[in-house]
Short mmCIF file of C-alpha atoms in Angstrom, two decimals:
data_model
loop_
_atom_site.label_atom_id
_atom_site.label_comp_id
_atom_site.label_asym_id
_atom_site.label_seq_id
_atom_site.Cartn_x
_atom_site.Cartn_y
_atom_site.Cartn_z
CA UNK I 25 115.11 122.85 126.93
CA UNK I 26 117.90 120.17 126.77
CA UNK I 27 119.29 120.10 123.50
CA UNK I 28 122.52 118.58 122.13
CA UNK I 29 124.04 121.56 120.02
CA UNK I 30 125.34 120.68 115.96
CA UNK I 31 128.24 123.41 115.51
CA UNK I 32 127.72 124.67 111.91
CA UNK I 33 131.01 126.32 111.12
CA UNK I 34 131.35 129.38 109.18
CA UNK I 35 133.89 128.22 106.51
CA UNK I 36 132.39 125.83 104.02
CA UNK I 37 134.58 124.18 100.90
CA UNK I 38 132.53 123.35 97.69
CA UNK I 39 130.70 120.38 97.84
CA UNK I 40 131.84 118.01 94.58
CA UNK I 41 129.96 115.65 92.74
CA UNK I 42 127.37 116.42 89.99
CA UNK I 43 124.22 114.65 89.38
CA UNK I 44 124.03 115.35 85.85
CA UNK I 45 124.72 111.42 84.99
CA UNK I 46 122.45 110.17 87.69
CA UNK I 47 119.95 107.31 86.30
CA UNK I 48 116.74 107.97 87.16
CA UNK I 49 115.06 104.40 87.87
CA UNK I 50 112.26 103.16 90.33
CA UNK I 51 113.60 100.36 93.16
CA UNK I 52 113.56 99.79 97.24
CA UNK I 53 115.81 102.16 98.91
CA UNK I 54 115.83 101.95 102.92
CA UNK I 55 116.30 104.21 105.49
CA UNK I 56 120.47 104.33 105.57
CA UNK I 57 120.29 104.72 101.66
CA UNK I 58 117.71 107.34 101.39
CA UNK I 59 119.09 109.13 104.37
CA UNK I 60 122.83 109.42 103.06
CA UNK I 61 121.41 110.16 99.76
CA UNK I 62 119.43 113.54 100.54
CA UNK I 63 122.16 114.74 102.82
CA UNK I 64 124.63 114.13 99.99
CA UNK I 65 122.35 115.62 97.34
CA UNK I 66 121.22 118.65 99.73
CA UNK I 67 124.47 119.82 100.24
CA UNK I 68 125.33 119.38 96.17
CA UNK I 69 122.06 121.54 95.15
CA UNK I 70 121.64 123.98 97.76
CA UNK I 71 123.30 126.97 96.33
CA UNK I 72 121.20 126.42 93.08
CA UNK I 73 118.05 125.83 95.13
CA UNK I 74 118.42 129.35 97.34
CA UNK I 75 119.54 130.88 94.35
CA UNK I 76 116.44 129.63 92.19
CA UNK I 77 113.65 129.73 94.96
CA UNK I 78 115.22 131.87 97.59
CA UNK I 79 113.33 135.10 96.06
CA UNK I 80 110.01 133.24 96.11
CA UNK I 81 110.67 131.84 99.57
CA UNK I 82 111.75 135.18 101.05
CA UNK I 83 114.52 135.47 103.74
CA UNK I 84 111.55 135.53 107.19
CA UNK I 85 108.34 134.08 105.10
CA UNK I 86 106.08 130.86 105.93
CA UNK I 87 105.82 129.16 102.44
CA UNK I 88 104.47 126.08 102.38
CA UNK I 89 104.51 125.13 98.80
CA UNK I 90 104.83 125.78 95.47
CA UNK I 91 101.48 127.45 95.42
CA UNK I 92 102.66 130.29 97.68
CA UNK I 93 100.54 129.69 100.42
CA UNK I 94 101.59 131.81 103.82
CA UNK I 95 101.47 130.50 107.29
CA UNK I 96 100.36 134.59 107.72
CA UNK I 97 97.53 134.37 105.72
CA UNK I 98 96.52 130.43 106.43
CA UNK I 99 96.77 130.30 109.72
CA UNK I 100 97.87 126.48 109.89
CA UNK I 101 99.79 127.03 113.58
CA UNK I 102 96.85 129.05 115.15
CA UNK I 103 96.32 132.73 115.69
CA UNK I 104 99.25 134.46 115.00
CA UNK I 105 99.50 135.79 118.36
CA UNK I 106 98.85 132.38 120.07
CA UNK I 107 102.82 131.80 118.91
CA UNK I 108 104.04 134.23 121.22
CA UNK I 109 105.98 132.39 123.79
CA UNK I 110 105.98 128.62 122.35
CA UNK I 111 108.97 126.35 121.62
CA UNK I 112 108.61 125.37 118.12
CA UNK I 113 110.88 123.30 115.81
CA UNK I 114 111.24 123.17 112.21
CA UNK I 115 112.26 119.89 110.60
CA UNK I 116 114.00 120.14 106.77
CA UNK I 117 114.30 123.79 107.69
CA UNK I 118 116.41 124.73 104.48
CA UNK I 119 117.85 127.79 105.18
CA UNK I 120 115.16 128.60 108.05
CA UNK I 121 112.80 131.10 106.08
CA UNK I 122 110.16 129.19 108.17
CA UNK I 123 111.45 129.66 111.54
CA UNK I 124 113.16 132.80 110.98
CA UNK I 125 109.40 133.82 110.19
CA UNK I 126 108.11 132.12 113.90
CA UNK I 127 110.91 133.89 115.74
CA UNK I 128 109.76 137.20 114.58
CA UNK I 129 106.19 136.21 115.75
CA UNK I 130 107.81 135.95 119.31
CA UNK I 131 108.34 132.28 118.83
CA UNK I 132 111.34 130.70 120.46
CA UNK I 133 111.90 127.94 117.14
CA UNK I 134 114.55 125.61 116.02
CA UNK I 135 115.84 125.08 112.80
CA UNK I 136 116.99 121.29 112.04
CA UNK I 137 118.04 119.90 108.57
CA UNK I 138 120.12 116.64 107.51
CA UNK I 139 121.81 119.37 105.37
CA UNK I 140 125.28 121.11 106.06
CA UNK I 141 124.98 123.21 103.48
CA UNK I 142 121.77 124.03 103.69
CA UNK I 143 122.28 125.29 107.57
CA UNK I 144 125.30 127.22 105.67
CA UNK I 145 122.82 129.48 104.22
CA UNK I 146 120.96 130.46 107.05
CA UNK I 147 123.73 131.97 108.20
CA UNK I 148 124.02 133.16 104.99
CA UNK I 149 120.56 135.05 105.46
CA UNK I 150 121.83 136.07 108.96
CA UNK I 151 124.88 137.97 107.66
CA UNK I 152 127.43 136.87 110.39
CA UNK I 153 125.36 138.73 113.00
CA UNK I 154 124.11 136.21 116.14
CA UNK I 155 121.32 133.55 114.41
CA UNK I 156 117.56 134.68 114.23
CA UNK I 157 117.15 130.92 114.90
CA UNK I 158 118.87 127.94 116.78
CA UNK I 159 120.40 125.72 113.96
CA UNK I 160 120.58 122.14 114.36
CA UNK I 161 121.65 119.55 111.92
CA UNK I 162 120.47 115.94 112.56
CA UNK I 163 118.59 113.65 111.27
CA UNK I 164 114.78 113.16 111.19
CA UNK I 165 114.58 109.91 112.47
CA UNK I 166 116.73 110.56 115.43
CA UNK I 167 116.14 114.04 117.07
CA UNK I 168 118.43 114.77 119.26
CA UNK I 169 115.94 116.56 121.58
CA UNK I 170 114.34 115.03 125.16
CA UNK I 171 110.94 114.35 125.70
CA UNK I 172 108.25 116.89 125.36
CA UNK I 173 110.77 120.05 124.70
CA UNK I 174 108.40 121.50 121.98
CA UNK I 175 105.08 122.99 121.63
CA UNK I 176 105.00 122.69 117.74
CA UNK I 177 106.58 121.39 114.95
CA UNK I 178 106.35 121.93 111.57
CA UNK I 179 107.72 120.81 108.10
CA UNK I 180 107.38 122.55 104.77
CA UNK I 181 108.06 120.08 102.00
CA UNK I 182 111.19 119.01 104.39
CA UNK I 183 112.24 115.32 105.63
CA UNK I 184 108.93 113.85 105.21
CA UNK I 185 108.84 113.12 101.30
CA UNK I 186 112.46 111.64 101.64
CA UNK I 187 112.35 109.01 104.28
CA UNK I 188 111.89 105.31 103.77
CA UNK I 189 110.14 105.26 107.50
CA UNK I 190 107.92 108.08 108.24
CA UNK I 191 106.18 106.02 111.40
CA UNK I 192 109.63 106.43 113.37
CA UNK I 193 109.61 110.11 112.29
CA UNK I 194 106.28 111.07 112.99
CA UNK I 195 106.70 108.89 116.50
CA UNK I 196 110.23 110.76 116.84
CA UNK I 197 107.69 113.93 116.48
CA UNK I 198 105.29 113.14 119.04
CA UNK I 199 107.90 112.03 121.73
CA UNK I 200 109.49 116.08 121.33
CA UNK I 201 105.58 117.47 121.59
CA UNK I 202 104.54 118.22 124.34
CA UNK I 203 100.61 116.79 125.07
CA UNK I 204 98.41 118.59 123.03
CA UNK I 205 100.99 119.62 120.69
CA UNK I 206 101.06 120.16 116.74
CA UNK I 207 102.78 118.59 114.06
CA UNK I 208 101.85 120.11 110.74
CA UNK I 209 103.57 119.37 107.71
CA UNK I 210 103.39 119.39 103.62
CA UNK I 211 104.59 117.67 101.11
CA UNK I 212 104.28 116.83 97.53
CA UNK I 213 100.61 115.50 96.73
CA UNK I 214 100.31 112.12 96.36
CA UNK I 215 97.88 112.24 93.33
CA UNK I 216 100.98 114.01 91.70
CA UNK I 217 103.04 110.77 91.31
CA UNK I 218 100.31 109.13 89.01
CA UNK I 219 101.70 112.32 86.28
CA UNK I 220 104.64 113.21 84.70
CA UNK I 221 106.81 115.80 86.33
CA UNK I 222 106.17 118.36 84.05
CA UNK I 223 104.90 121.87 84.11
CA UNK I 224 103.43 121.99 80.22
CA UNK I 225 100.28 119.55 79.22
CA UNK I 226 102.39 116.56 79.03
CA UNK I 227 102.31 116.50 82.89
CA UNK I 228 98.30 116.52 82.63
CA UNK I 229 98.10 112.74 81.28
CA UNK I 230 98.10 109.82 83.93
CA UNK I 231 101.21 107.60 83.27
CA UNK I 232 101.51 105.37 86.27
CA UNK I 233 99.79 103.73 89.00
CA UNK I 234 98.80 106.31 91.89
CA UNK I 235 98.92 103.09 94.25
CA UNK I 236 102.38 102.19 92.63
CA UNK I 237 104.63 102.70 96.30
CA UNK I 238 108.07 101.93 94.77
CA UNK I 239 110.89 104.94 95.48
CA UNK I 240 112.10 106.97 92.86
CA UNK I 241 115.75 107.03 93.05
CA UNK I 242 118.33 108.49 91.09
CA UNK I 243 121.96 106.64 90.91
CA UNK I 244 125.32 106.86 89.92
CA UNK I 245 127.36 104.28 87.93
CA UNK I 246 128.12 102.24 90.49
CA UNK I 247 124.42 101.63 91.35
CA UNK I 248 124.39 103.96 94.43
CA UNK I 249 121.28 106.27 95.14
CA UNK I 250 122.18 110.09 94.99
CA UNK I 251 118.56 111.32 95.52
CA UNK I 252 115.98 109.20 96.80
CA UNK I 253 111.89 110.29 97.09
CA UNK I 254 109.65 107.82 98.51
CA UNK I 255 105.48 107.93 97.63
CA UNK I 256 102.40 107.52 99.94
CA UNK I 257 98.92 107.89 99.18
CA UNK I 258 96.58 109.69 101.05
CA UNK I 259 95.43 107.12 103.12
CA UNK I 260 98.68 105.85 103.78
CA UNK I 261 100.00 108.89 105.63
CA UNK I 262 96.64 109.52 107.59
CA UNK I 263 97.44 105.65 108.91
CA UNK I 264 100.73 107.08 109.49
CA UNK I 265 99.96 109.62 111.71
CA UNK I 266 97.54 107.41 113.44
CA UNK I 267 100.22 104.73 114.16
CA UNK I 268 102.26 107.26 115.59
CA UNK I 269 99.98 108.16 118.01
CA UNK I 270 98.44 111.86 116.14
CA UNK I 271 94.23 112.78 115.57
CA UNK I 272 94.09 114.34 111.99
CA UNK I 273 92.43 117.94 112.15
CA UNK I 274 92.79 119.13 108.88
CA UNK I 275 93.98 117.86 105.23
CA UNK I 276 94.39 121.35 103.52
CA UNK I 277 94.70 121.01 99.55
CA UNK I 278 95.67 125.04 98.39
CA UNK I 279 94.82 126.27 95.18
CA UNK I 280 96.79 127.67 92.43
CA UNK I 281 96.27 131.80 93.16
CA UNK I 282 95.97 133.92 90.21
CA UNK I 283 98.94 136.21 90.95
CA UNK I 284 101.18 133.17 91.13
CA UNK I 285 102.60 133.00 87.44
CA UNK I 286 106.24 131.51 87.71
CA UNK I 287 106.83 127.46 87.20
CA UNK I 288 108.63 125.67 90.09
CA UNK I 289 109.77 122.31 88.39
CA UNK I 290 106.54 119.81 87.94
CA UNK I 291 104.23 122.99 89.41
CA UNK I 292 102.55 125.79 87.57
CA UNK I 293 99.74 127.43 86.92
CA UNK I 294 98.52 125.17 84.02
CA UNK I 295 98.33 122.34 86.51
CA UNK I 296 97.54 123.80 89.76
CA UNK I 297 94.30 125.10 88.40
CA UNK I 298 93.24 121.70 87.56
CA UNK I 299 95.14 118.90 89.99
CA UNK I 300 96.47 119.42 94.03
CA UNK I 301 100.22 119.78 93.93
CA UNK I 302 100.29 120.06 97.61
CA UNK I 303 99.00 118.44 100.71
CA UNK I 304 99.13 119.93 104.13
CA UNK I 305 98.57 117.60 106.99
CA UNK I 306 97.39 118.98 110.42
CA UNK I 307 97.65 116.96 113.41
CA UNK I 308 98.03 117.26 116.90
CA UNK I 309 99.29 114.48 119.56
CA UNK I 310 97.10 112.46 121.41
#
């Protein structure tokens, strides 16, 4: 594999800035603005995110979303024994928990993330030892790998919801995949955009149009975006995959399991038992 090695230094100064005073709105946000906002937001909030959710995610588990669906049981990437020897790219890897699980199955994973601070947490989990996976800091819209470098590309809530041009990302994924390679990713289920992001009863009433694709933006006093999330319908996602040269194999909507009693933002047992919270797209390169 001929790939550019993005260094992740051992030392890191605490990120400055706060999102507490950000104003929430719905407005257009382009590719460059969305990328800048995502990098800044995850650098500022990685510590809190890993502290709050690290126990649920584990250090070396592959969890597809807040429902707790585990790849070891779901098998969306194919039989576990079939992962051995595969070159795998994880996009939006965070602290590389999923990639670390893939490595334990004998795969050769690369964990890519836009956020330097998230990748610092990957080094923290490895405790200063030789990292279990290769770490790369880069944008999902410009993957620093040659054509046909990977057998499999995965993403658990990484990158896709935050990019303005998902077809560009999907085409990049197709480019680095070998023929017949699989692209599997999870996102917030599109139906959730019609409901308030609340875990209680107030989150059960439709408050917005499912068909409104206007991005959700949090911006500072100068109007600069500090957080951006983009909405697509289920049909949009299927068309984006097809436009990028993929064939949809499966669409998984995990049900909320009885054992999971936690709330994670707007995800909760109450809502999870009534409406889907996660959509997992399983596709293959044509």
